[in-house]
Each structure stands twice: as structure tokens, then as C-alpha cells.
PDB file of C-alpha atoms in Angstrom:
ATOM      1  CA  UNK T   1      70.141  69.424 131.962  1.00  0.00           C
ATOM      2  CA  UNK T   2      69.513  73.174 131.847  1.00  0.00           C
ATOM      3  CA  UNK T   3      72.669  73.676 133.903  1.00  0.00           C
ATOM      4  CA  UNK T   4      74.717  71.673 131.413  1.00  0.00           C
ATOM      5  CA  UNK T   5      73.296  73.639 128.478  1.00  0.00           C
ATOM      6  CA  UNK T   6      73.988  76.924 130.271  1.00  0.00           C
ATOM      7  CA  UNK T   7      77.591  75.938 130.953  1.00  0.00           C
ATOM      8  CA  UNK T   8      78.051  74.837 127.344  1.00  0.00           C
ATOM      9  CA  UNK T   9      76.694  78.159 126.064  1.00  0.00           C
ATOM     10  CA  UNK T  10      78.944  80.062 128.470  1.00  0.00           C
ATOM     11  CA  UNK T  11      82.027  78.175 127.298  1.00  0.00           C
ATOM     12  CA  UNK T  12      81.043  78.745 123.654  1.00  0.00           C
ATOM     13  CA  UNK T  13      80.704  82.482 124.335  1.00  0.00           C
ATOM     14  CA  UNK T  14      84.141  82.570 125.977  1.00  0.00           C
ATOM     15  CA  UNK T  15      85.615  80.690 123.008  1.00  0.00           C
ATOM     16  CA  UNK T  16      84.065  83.094 120.496  1.00  0.00           C
ATOM     17  CA  UNK T  17      85.243  86.109 122.509  1.00  0.00           C
ATOM     18  CA  UNK T  18      88.767  84.723 122.601  1.00  0.00           C
ATOM     19  CA  UNK T  19      88.712  84.161 118.843  1.00  0.00           C
ATOM     20  CA  UNK T  20      87.553  87.718 118.269  1.00  0.00           C
ATOM     21  CA  UNK T  21      90.360  89.035 120.486  1.00  0.00           C
ATOM     22  CA  UNK T  22      92.929  87.061 118.532  1.00  0.00           C
ATOM     23  CA  UNK T  23      91.708  88.410 115.209  1.00  0.00           C
ATOM     24  CA  UNK T  24      91.664  92.079 116.158  1.00  0.00           C
ATOM     25  CA  UNK T  25      93.513  94.144 113.532  1.00  0.00           C
ATOM     26  CA  UNK T  26      97.169  94.823 114.297  1.00  0.00           C
ATOM     27  CA  UNK T  27      98.336  98.435 114.547  1.00  0.00           C
ATOM     28  CA  UNK T  28     101.061  98.338 111.895  1.00  0.00           C
ATOM     29  CA  UNK T  29     102.242 101.886 112.660  1.00  0.00           C
ATOM     30  CA  UNK T  30     102.776 101.353 116.382  1.00  0.00           C
ATOM     31  CA  UNK T  31     105.890 103.257 117.453  1.00  0.00           C
ATOM     32  CA  UNK T  32     105.695 105.543 114.417  1.00  0.00           C
ATOM     33  CA  UNK T  33     104.431 109.122 114.164  1.00  0.00           C
ATOM     34  CA  UNK T  34     102.851 110.518 111.015  1.00  0.00           C
ATOM     35  CA  UNK T  35     104.838 113.284 109.334  1.00  0.00           C
ATOM     36  CA  UNK T  36     102.337 114.208 106.638  1.00  0.00           C
ATOM     37  CA  UNK T  37     100.061 112.928 103.894  1.00  0.00           C
ATOM     38  CA  UNK T  38     100.539 113.291 100.135  1.00  0.00           C
ATOM     39  CA  UNK T  39      97.622 112.682  97.796  1.00  0.00           C
ATOM     40  CA  UNK T  40      96.356 112.595  94.223  1.00  0.00           C
ATOM     41  CA  UNK T  41      92.916 111.823  92.774  1.00  0.00           C
ATOM     42  CA  UNK T  42      92.956 108.144  93.748  1.00  0.00           C
ATOM     43  CA  UNK T  43      95.462 107.531  96.564  1.00  0.00           C
ATOM     44  CA  UNK T  44      96.802 108.978  99.788  1.00  0.00           C
ATOM     45  CA  UNK T  45     100.411 108.308 100.788  1.00  0.00           C
ATOM     46  CA  UNK T  46     101.148 108.527 104.506  1.00  0.00           C
ATOM     47  CA  UNK T  47     104.717 109.351 105.591  1.00  0.00           C
ATOM     48  CA  UNK T  48     105.936 108.291 109.046  1.00  0.00           C
ATOM     49  CA  UNK T  49     109.124 108.460 111.094  1.00  0.00           C
ATOM     50  CA  UNK T  50     109.843 107.470 114.680  1.00  0.00           C
ATOM     51  CA  UNK T  51     109.862 111.142 115.707  1.00  0.00           C
ATOM     52  CA  UNK T  52     107.133 112.595 113.498  1.00  0.00           C
ATOM     53  CA  UNK T  53     109.512 114.840 111.568  1.00  0.00           C
ATOM     54  CA  UNK T  54     112.352 114.928 109.051  1.00  0.00           C
ATOM     55  CA  UNK T  55     115.675 116.693 109.546  1.00  0.00           C
ATOM     56  CA  UNK T  56     119.071 117.224 107.965  1.00  0.00           C
ATOM     57  CA  UNK T  57     121.020 113.961 107.954  1.00  0.00           C
ATOM     58  CA  UNK T  58     119.885 110.351 107.844  1.00  0.00           C
ATOM     59  CA  UNK T  59     116.113 109.764 108.011  1.00  0.00           C
ATOM     60  CA  UNK T  60     114.416 106.371 108.181  1.00  0.00           C
ATOM     61  CA  UNK T  61     111.060 106.922 106.463  1.00  0.00           C
ATOM     62  CA  UNK T  62     108.014 104.638 106.550  1.00  0.00           C
ATOM     63  CA  UNK T  63     105.158 104.780 104.020  1.00  0.00           C
ATOM     64  CA  UNK T  64     101.620 103.484 103.597  1.00  0.00           C
ATOM     65  CA  UNK T  65      99.362 103.928 100.561  1.00  0.00           C
ATOM     66  CA  UNK T  66      95.606 104.206 101.114  1.00  0.00           C
ATOM     67  CA  UNK T  67      92.946 104.012  98.422  1.00  0.00           C
ATOM     68  CA  UNK T  68      90.990 107.263  98.533  1.00  0.00           C
ATOM     69  CA  UNK T  69      87.654 105.652  97.707  1.00  0.00           C
ATOM     70  CA  UNK T  70      87.768 102.427  99.739  1.00  0.00           C
ATOM     71  CA  UNK T  71      90.194 103.519 102.520  1.00  0.00           C
ATOM     72  CA  UNK T  72      91.947 100.160 102.054  1.00  0.00           C
ATOM     73  CA  UNK T  73      95.742 100.128 102.410  1.00  0.00           C
ATOM     74  CA  UNK T  74      97.799  98.700  99.555  1.00  0.00           C
ATOM     75  CA  UNK T  75      99.743  95.506 100.204  1.00  0.00           C
ATOM     76  CA  UNK T  76     101.346  95.000  96.772  1.00  0.00           C
ATOM     77  CA  UNK T  77     102.953  98.374  96.070  1.00  0.00           C
ATOM     78  CA  UNK T  78     106.222  98.829  94.189  1.00  0.00           C
ATOM     79  CA  UNK T  79     107.469 102.288  95.131  1.00  0.00           C
ATOM     80  CA  UNK T  80     110.241 104.588  93.886  1.00  0.00           C
ATOM     81  CA  UNK T  81     110.989 108.031  95.257  1.00  0.00           C
ATOM     82  CA  UNK T  82     112.903 111.153  94.348  1.00  0.00           C
ATOM     83  CA  UNK T  83     113.799 113.833  96.914  1.00  0.00           C
ATOM     84  CA  UNK T  84     114.760 117.132  95.305  1.00  0.00           C
ATOM     85  CA  UNK T  85     116.223 120.352  96.734  1.00  0.00           C
ATOM     86  CA  UNK T  86     115.048 123.464  94.878  1.00  0.00           C
ATOM     87  CA  UNK T  87     117.758 126.082  95.283  1.00  0.00           C
ATOM     88  CA  UNK T  88     117.848 129.588  93.858  1.00  0.00           C
ATOM     89  CA  UNK T  89     120.038 128.658  90.895  1.00  0.00           C
ATOM     90  CA  UNK T  90     119.873 124.864  90.686  1.00  0.00           C
ATOM     91  CA  UNK T  91     118.197 121.658  91.826  1.00  0.00           C
ATOM     92  CA  UNK T  92     119.815 118.532  93.228  1.00  0.00           C
ATOM     93  CA  UNK T  93     118.871 115.273  94.901  1.00  0.00           C
ATOM     94  CA  UNK T  94     120.512 113.410  97.808  1.00  0.00           C
ATOM     95  CA  UNK T  95     121.450 109.874  98.918  1.00  0.00           C
ATOM     96  CA  UNK T  96     118.494 107.522  99.255  1.00  0.00           C
ATOM     97  CA  UNK T  97     117.775 103.810  99.503  1.00  0.00           C
ATOM     98  CA  UNK T  98     115.357 101.583  97.664  1.00  0.00           C
ATOM     99  CA  UNK T  99     111.945 101.143  99.300  1.00  0.00           C
ATOM    100  CA  UNK T 100     110.909  97.689 100.538  1.00  0.00           C
ATOM    101  CA  UNK T 101     108.086  96.131 102.563  1.00  0.00           C
ATOM    102  CA  UNK T 102     108.873  96.066 106.283  1.00  0.00           C
ATOM    103  CA  UNK T 103     109.366  92.493 107.496  1.00  0.00           C
ATOM    104  CA  UNK T 104     106.290  91.212 109.326  1.00  0.00           C
ATOM    105  CA  UNK T 105     104.072  94.041 108.015  1.00  0.00           C
ATOM    106  CA  UNK T 106     101.468  93.924 105.267  1.00  0.00           C
ATOM    107  CA  UNK T 107     100.930  97.632 104.527  1.00  0.00           C
ATOM    108  CA  UNK T 108     104.118  99.399 105.694  1.00  0.00           C
ATOM    109  CA  UNK T 109     107.123 100.129 103.466  1.00  0.00           C
ATOM    110  CA  UNK T 110     110.470 101.606 104.470  1.00  0.00           C
ATOM    111  CA  UNK T 111     113.566 103.311 103.109  1.00  0.00           C
ATOM    112  CA  UNK T 112     116.047 106.024 104.071  1.00  0.00           C
ATOM    113  CA  UNK T 113     116.859 109.489 102.784  1.00  0.00           C
ATOM    114  CA  UNK T 114     119.951 111.538 103.693  1.00  0.00           C
ATOM    115  CA  UNK T 115     119.159 115.245 103.402  1.00  0.00           C
ATOM    116  CA  UNK T 116     122.506 117.039 103.213  1.00  0.00           C
ATOM    117  CA  UNK T 117     121.216 120.584 103.712  1.00  0.00           C
ATOM    118  CA  UNK T 118     118.265 122.284 105.452  1.00  0.00           C
ATOM    119  CA  UNK T 119     115.385 124.189 103.958  1.00  0.00           C
ATOM    120  CA  UNK T 120     115.302 127.957 104.275  1.00  0.00           C
ATOM    121  CA  UNK T 121     113.059 130.872 103.341  1.00  0.00           C
ATOM    122  CA  UNK T 122     113.833 130.616  99.629  1.00  0.00           C
ATOM    123  CA  UNK T 123     114.963 126.989  99.159  1.00  0.00           C
ATOM    124  CA  UNK T 124     112.885 123.866  99.758  1.00  0.00           C
ATOM    125  CA  UNK T 125     112.791 120.091  99.502  1.00  0.00           C
ATOM    126  CA  UNK T 126     110.126 118.197  97.575  1.00  0.00           C
ATOM    127  CA  UNK T 127     109.464 114.462  97.551  1.00  0.00           C
ATOM    128  CA  UNK T 128     108.073 112.670  94.502  1.00  0.00           C
ATOM    129  CA  UNK T 129     106.728 109.116  94.736  1.00  0.00           C
ATOM    130  CA  UNK T 130     105.954 106.857  91.794  1.00  0.00           C
ATOM    131  CA  UNK T 131     104.243 103.573  92.586  1.00  0.00           C
ATOM    132  CA  UNK T 132     102.449 100.638  91.020  1.00  0.00           C
ATOM    133  CA  UNK T 133      99.702  98.760  92.806  1.00  0.00           C
ATOM    134  CA  UNK T 134      96.936  96.518  91.521  1.00  0.00           C
ATOM    135  CA  UNK T 135      98.317  96.829  88.004  1.00  0.00           C
ATOM    136  CA  UNK T 136      97.889 100.611  87.984  1.00  0.00           C
ATOM    137  CA  UNK T 137     100.580 103.306  88.088  1.00  0.00           C
ATOM    138  CA  UNK T 138     100.285 106.472  90.139  1.00  0.00           C
ATOM    139  CA  UNK T 139     102.397 109.327  91.483  1.00  0.00           C
ATOM    140  CA  UNK T 140     102.320 112.048  94.124  1.00  0.00           C
ATOM    141  CA  UNK T 141     104.554 115.012  94.914  1.00  0.00           C
ATOM    142  CA  UNK T 142     104.651 117.529  97.743  1.00  0.00           C
ATOM    143  CA  UNK T 143     106.954 119.792  99.716  1.00  0.00           C
ATOM    144  CA  UNK T 144     108.497 118.225 102.825  1.00  0.00           C
ATOM    145  CA  UNK T 145     109.891 120.186 105.760  1.00  0.00           C
ATOM    146  CA  UNK T 146     113.592 119.532 106.458  1.00  0.00           C
ATOM    147  CA  UNK T 147     114.936 121.786 109.240  1.00  0.00           C
ATOM    148  CA  UNK T 148     118.537 121.648 110.397  1.00  0.00           C
ATOM    149  CA  UNK T 149     119.507 119.066 113.002  1.00  0.00           C
ATOM    150  CA  UNK T 150     120.664 120.158 116.453  1.00  0.00           C
ATOM    151  CA  UNK T 151     123.912 118.202 116.174  1.00  0.00           C
ATOM    152  CA  UNK T 152     126.080 117.587 113.106  1.00  0.00           C
ATOM    153  CA  UNK T 153     124.668 114.313 111.712  1.00  0.00           C
ATOM    154  CA  UNK T 154     125.945 114.700 108.146  1.00  0.00           C
ATOM    155  CA  UNK T 155     129.048 116.116 106.501  1.00  0.00           C
ATOM    156  CA  UNK T 156     129.623 116.955 102.834  1.00  0.00           C
ATOM    157  CA  UNK T 157     133.267 117.053 101.759  1.00  0.00           C
ATOM    158  CA  UNK T 158     135.584 117.024  98.775  1.00  0.00           C
ATOM    159  CA  UNK T 159     138.126 114.225  99.073  1.00  0.00           C
ATOM    160  CA  UNK T 160     141.795 114.208  98.150  1.00  0.00           C
ATOM    161  CA  UNK T 161     140.666 112.522  94.903  1.00  0.00           C
ATOM    162  CA  UNK T 162     138.621 115.687  94.112  1.00  0.00           C
ATOM    163  CA  UNK T 163     135.345 113.729  94.330  1.00  0.00           C
ATOM    164  CA  UNK T 164     132.482 114.907  96.516  1.00  0.00           C
ATOM    165  CA  UNK T 165     131.257 112.664  99.344  1.00  0.00           C
ATOM    166  CA  UNK T 166     128.535 112.631 101.981  1.00  0.00           C
ATOM    167  CA  UNK T 167     128.980 110.860 105.326  1.00  0.00           C
ATOM    168  CA  UNK T 168     125.970 110.547 107.641  1.00  0.00           C
ATOM    169  CA  UNK T 169     125.272 109.136 111.098  1.00  0.00           C
ATOM    170  CA  UNK T 170     122.305 106.724 111.138  1.00  0.00           C
ATOM    171  CA  UNK T 171     122.784 105.142 114.571  1.00  0.00           C
ATOM    172  CA  UNK T 172     122.791 105.739 117.463  1.00  0.00           C
ATOM    173  CA  UNK T 173     119.675 107.868 117.009  1.00  0.00           C
ATOM    174  CA  UNK T 174     119.265 107.859 120.799  1.00  0.00           C
ATOM    175  CA  UNK T 175     122.790 107.492 122.224  1.00  0.00           C
ATOM    176  CA  UNK T 176     123.262 106.051 125.700  1.00  0.00           C
ATOM    177  CA  UNK T 177     126.099 105.610 128.188  1.00  0.00           C
ATOM    178  CA  UNK T 178     126.959 102.183 126.784  1.00  0.00           C
ATOM    179  CA  UNK T 179     128.551 100.509 123.803  1.00  0.00           C
ATOM    180  CA  UNK T 180     126.104 101.674 121.135  1.00  0.00           C
ATOM    181  CA  UNK T 181     125.474 100.162 117.728  1.00  0.00           C
ATOM    182  CA  UNK T 182     127.112 102.489 115.225  1.00  0.00           C
ATOM    183  CA  UNK T 183     125.739 102.830 111.680  1.00  0.00           C
ATOM    184  CA  UNK T 184     127.218 105.276 109.170  1.00  0.00           C
ATOM    185  CA  UNK T 185     126.379 105.947 105.538  1.00  0.00           C
ATOM    186  CA  UNK T 186     129.030 106.963 103.007  1.00  0.00           C
ATOM    187  CA  UNK T 187     127.995 108.157  99.549  1.00  0.00           C
ATOM    188  CA  UNK T 188     129.637 109.808  96.557  1.00  0.00           C
ATOM    189  CA  UNK T 189     128.109 112.408  94.271  1.00  0.00           C
ATOM    190  CA  UNK T 190     128.232 111.035  90.718  1.00  0.00           C
ATOM    191  CA  UNK T 191     125.984 113.856  89.532  1.00  0.00           C
ATOM    192  CA  UNK T 192     123.455 116.295  90.942  1.00  0.00           C
ATOM    193  CA  UNK T 193     120.889 113.477  90.865  1.00  0.00           C
ATOM    194  CA  UNK T 194     122.966 110.374  91.634  1.00  0.00           C
ATOM    195  CA  UNK T 195     124.504 109.580  95.044  1.00  0.00           C
ATOM    196  CA  UNK T 196     125.459 105.878  95.157  1.00  0.00           C
ATOM    197  CA  UNK T 197     126.812 104.223  98.303  1.00  0.00           C
ATOM    198  CA  UNK T 198     130.581 103.837  98.567  1.00  0.00           C
ATOM    199  CA  UNK T 199     131.147 100.141  99.226  1.00  0.00           C
ATOM    200  CA  UNK T 200     134.903  99.567  99.489  1.00  0.00           C
ATOM    201  CA  UNK T 201     136.274 102.349 101.715  1.00  0.00           C
ATOM    202  CA  UNK T 202     137.536 102.215 105.305  1.00  0.00           C
ATOM    203  CA  UNK T 203     136.159 104.504 108.005  1.00  0.00           C
ATOM    204  CA  UNK T 204     138.263 105.008 111.134  1.00  0.00           C
ATOM    205  CA  UNK T 205     136.536 106.584 114.129  1.00  0.00           C
ATOM    206  CA  UNK T 206     137.951 108.244 117.240  1.00  0.00           C
ATOM    207  CA  UNK T 207     135.236 109.537 119.625  1.00  0.00           C
ATOM    208  CA  UNK T 208     136.377 112.365 121.907  1.00  0.00           C
ATOM    209  CA  UNK T 209     134.794 114.429 124.662  1.00  0.00           C
ATOM    210  CA  UNK T 210     136.153 118.003 124.219  1.00  0.00           C
ATOM    211  CA  UNK T 211     134.827 119.297 127.561  1.00  0.00           C
ATOM    212  CA  UNK T 212     136.615 116.548 129.503  1.00  0.00           C
ATOM    213  CA  UNK T 213     140.193 116.883 128.340  1.00  0.00           C
ATOM    214  CA  UNK T 214     139.329 115.456 124.918  1.00  0.00           C
ATOM    215  CA  UNK T 215     139.413 111.914 126.300  1.00  0.00           C
ATOM    216  CA  UNK T 216     138.372 108.972 124.166  1.00  0.00           C
ATOM    217  CA  UNK T 217     136.686 105.691 125.161  1.00  0.00           C
ATOM    218  CA  UNK T 218     137.425 101.937 125.071  1.00  0.00           C
ATOM    219  CA  UNK T 219     135.777  99.118 123.094  1.00  0.00           C
ATOM    220  CA  UNK T 220     135.037 101.073 119.929  1.00  0.00           C
ATOM    221  CA  UNK T 221     134.840  99.207 116.627  1.00  0.00           C
ATOM    222  CA  UNK T 222     135.384 100.967 113.295  1.00  0.00           C
ATOM    223  CA  UNK T 223     132.328 100.624 111.029  1.00  0.00           C
ATOM    224  CA  UNK T 224     132.568  98.049 108.230  1.00  0.00           C
ATOM    225  CA  UNK T 225     130.454  98.048 105.070  1.00  0.00           C
ATOM    226  CA  UNK T 226     127.467  95.697 104.913  1.00  0.00           C
ATOM    227  CA  UNK T 227     125.870  94.836 101.572  1.00  0.00           C
ATOM    228  CA  UNK T 228     122.619  94.075 103.418  1.00  0.00           C
ATOM    229  CA  UNK T 229     121.715  97.756 103.748  1.00  0.00           C
ATOM    230  CA  UNK T 230     124.647  99.537 101.996  1.00  0.00           C
ATOM    231  CA  UNK T 231     125.728 101.096 105.306  1.00  0.00           C
ATOM    232  CA  UNK T 232     128.797 100.758 107.554  1.00  0.00           C
ATOM    233  CA  UNK T 233     128.284  99.027 110.934  1.00  0.00           C
ATOM    234  CA  UNK T 234     130.467  99.216 114.047  1.00  0.00           C
ATOM    235  CA  UNK T 235     130.394  99.996 117.781  1.00  0.00           C
ATOM    236  CA  UNK T 236     130.524 103.365 119.562  1.00  0.00           C
ATOM    237  CA  UNK T 237     131.468 103.427 123.236  1.00  0.00           C
ATOM    238  CA  UNK T 238     130.165 106.434 125.179  1.00  0.00           C
ATOM    239  CA  UNK T 239     131.343 106.411 128.793  1.00  0.00           C
ATOM    240  CA  UNK T 240     129.537 109.460 130.189  1.00  0.00           C
ATOM    241  CA  UNK T 241     126.791 111.955 129.449  1.00  0.00           C
ATOM    242  CA  UNK T 242     127.539 115.092 127.477  1.00  0.00           C
ATOM    243  CA  UNK T 243     128.751 116.171 124.048  1.00  0.00           C
ATOM    244  CA  UNK T 244     130.910 113.813 121.955  1.00  0.00           C
ATOM    245  CA  UNK T 245     132.717 114.507 118.688  1.00  0.00           C
ATOM    246  CA  UNK T 246     133.125 111.484 116.402  1.00  0.00           C
ATOM    247  CA  UNK T 247     136.387 112.210 114.588  1.00  0.00           C
ATOM    248  CA  UNK T 248     136.645 110.341 111.287  1.00  0.00           C
ATOM    249  CA  UNK T 249     139.310 109.338 108.790  1.00  0.00           C
ATOM    250  CA  UNK T 250     138.039 108.011 105.463  1.00  0.00           C
ATOM    251  CA  UNK T 251     140.391 105.892 103.355  1.00  0.00           C
ATOM    252  CA  UNK T 252     139.903 104.488  99.881  1.00  0.00           C
ATOM    253  CA  UNK T 253     140.331 100.864  98.774  1.00  0.00           C
ATOM    254  CA  UNK T 254     144.105 101.452  98.490  1.00  0.00           C
ATOM    255  CA  UNK T 255     144.247 102.694 102.127  1.00  0.00           C
ATOM    256  CA  UNK T 256     144.957 106.232 100.989  1.00  0.00           C
ATOM    257  CA  UNK T 257     143.418 108.982 103.132  1.00  0.00           C
ATOM    258  CA  UNK T 258     140.555 110.668 101.304  1.00  0.00           C
ATOM    259  CA  UNK T 259     139.578 112.941 104.196  1.00  0.00           C
ATOM    260  CA  UNK T 260     140.311 113.378 107.897  1.00  0.00           C
ATOM    261  CA  UNK T 261     143.250 113.389 110.302  1.00  0.00           C
ATOM    262  CA  UNK T 262     144.284 111.555 113.452  1.00  0.00           C
ATOM    263  CA  UNK T 263     143.635 113.230 116.808  1.00  0.00           C
ATOM    264  CA  UNK T 264     146.901 114.078 118.569  1.00  0.00           C
ATOM    265  CA  UNK T 265     148.089 116.324 121.392  1.00  0.00           C
ATOM    266  CA  UNK T 266     148.560 119.177 118.924  1.00  0.00           C
ATOM    267  CA  UNK T 267     145.550 118.306 116.736  1.00  0.00           C
ATOM    268  CA  UNK T 268     142.461 117.978 118.914  1.00  0.00           C
ATOM    269  CA  UNK T 269     139.983 117.237 116.116  1.00  0.00           C
ATOM    270  CA  UNK T 270     139.763 115.764 112.654  1.00  0.00           C
ATOM    271  CA  UNK T 271     138.542 118.056 109.896  1.00  0.00           C
ATOM    272  CA  UNK T 272     135.875 115.396 109.279  1.00  0.00           C
ATOM    273  CA  UNK T 273     133.564 114.656 112.215  1.00  0.00           C
ATOM    274  CA  UNK T 274     129.994 114.009 113.339  1.00  0.00           C
ATOM    275  CA  UNK T 275     128.373 114.774 116.699  1.00  0.00           C
ATOM    276  CA  UNK T 276     126.253 113.091 119.355  1.00  0.00           C
ATOM    277  CA  UNK T 277     125.098 114.177 122.786  1.00  0.00           C
ATOM    278  CA  UNK T 278     123.610 112.137 125.611  1.00  0.00           C
TER     279      UNK T 278
END
């Protein structure tokens, strides 16, 4: 009888241990690295990216809001943000997305910002966040570090229609010798504070490897606009390691060239391009 009771108690202990293992808290920031914290009297906002830093070009930014008193993370936040470059003689914003809860997460929110220029000794970027949670409104603001990127991941240009545009490379963030997913953002500058996505243009891409006779690659697909994330999606074929120039031609809804030229024997590069290196 004692043996039966002992076995029953052992099985119960195993069952309880298994239940505890299954209910361990999930690390919702796994794979992310904290960039910095921003705080006010009641809340702390944590900023994350996959690299632990921001840089010129497209940045996917993750956020969590923690109550300063209870240390509990908010699960019901509605967040808006405003990046702002403080220059010597003016201020301006940049392209940005809305912020939404990350699918499958309870405390992590995500959006993107496209910084079109780097900080320097006299000019800086700030980030303001306004959010509502638990029926209360709050805001934080702080300086964020935005150094230049190693490769050209964003280009600002004036089109043939005299409008200003910003084109930015979102993916591949880590290019490989393969057919990579290609994601590009295209935005227009309506004002110094408004940079909506351009939804009805055509982007033609011709990747070339200047150090290897300026050869191209097969199986590329020009990026096409997706209303799901307001970005253009295609395929980028990289056939060997090294530096690649992604030559671009941007055309409007009437198929008129807004910016860029075809690569030919006499013209080895478009005036509009982005860069990757494996």
C-alpha cells in the first residue's frame, strides 16, 4: 500500500512539475536587442531592434511600455510616434508606419521608421511617443542615435515631376548568395512633416556587380506594391559574395520615368541606386 501511495505521489509531483514548465513566462523579446529606454513619471518605453541600434535607412522598431510603479508591461496600448530631425535652420520628419501589436505577442508593438539622413555634431534626431493605455494618456520624448549606414540603404531624390521622393531598402537586411526576398519602401514628401507611401508607381531593378564586369543575375522580380504593409515586394538574386549595386528606375502610374536610367554598355549605373554586400 505504501508503495502505491509513493508512486502516486511521485506521479503527481511529475505532473505538477510539467504544468509549471508549461506555464513559464515566454520571453517576448527573444531575438531582439534593446536600443534604449525612454521614460516619464509613470511609464518606461523600451525600444528594440534586431541589431540593438538604429541607422540611416529603413529601421524595424519594436516597443514595450512598462508601468514604472508595478513593472507590469502594457497589453492594451494605442501608440503614435513622431521622429524629428533638428537641423541648424529647420526641423523635419521622415517616413514612418503606424504602430501595431506584433502577432502572437501580448506586450510587444512594432512599426518602421526610415531615417533619410544621419545625425552629426550639431544636428540630431528625437523620437516622441504618445500613447493611451488603461484609459490614461501619456507621452515620452528623447534623443535617438542615428549614425550613417555602411552601405547606401536610402536615397532622396527629386523626380521629373519636381516632387521629392525617398526610396529605401528594407530587405534583405542580411543578404545571402540566393534569391532573396526584396522589400523596398517608396515615399513622397508632401511637407516637412508628411511622407506618405507612394502606392501606384512601378519600380524596375537591375542588380549589378561592378567589380565583376558589371554582370547582373537571373531570376530577379521587380518589387510590386502591397497594401498589407505599404511596401514593394519582389525578389533579388545574388549569385556571389561581394558588393552589389541595385540600379533602379522609378515610373509613375502613367509609366513615365520619374527617376533612373537603364544600365547599358555606355551607362554602367543608374543615377538612382541602393547597395548591398554579402
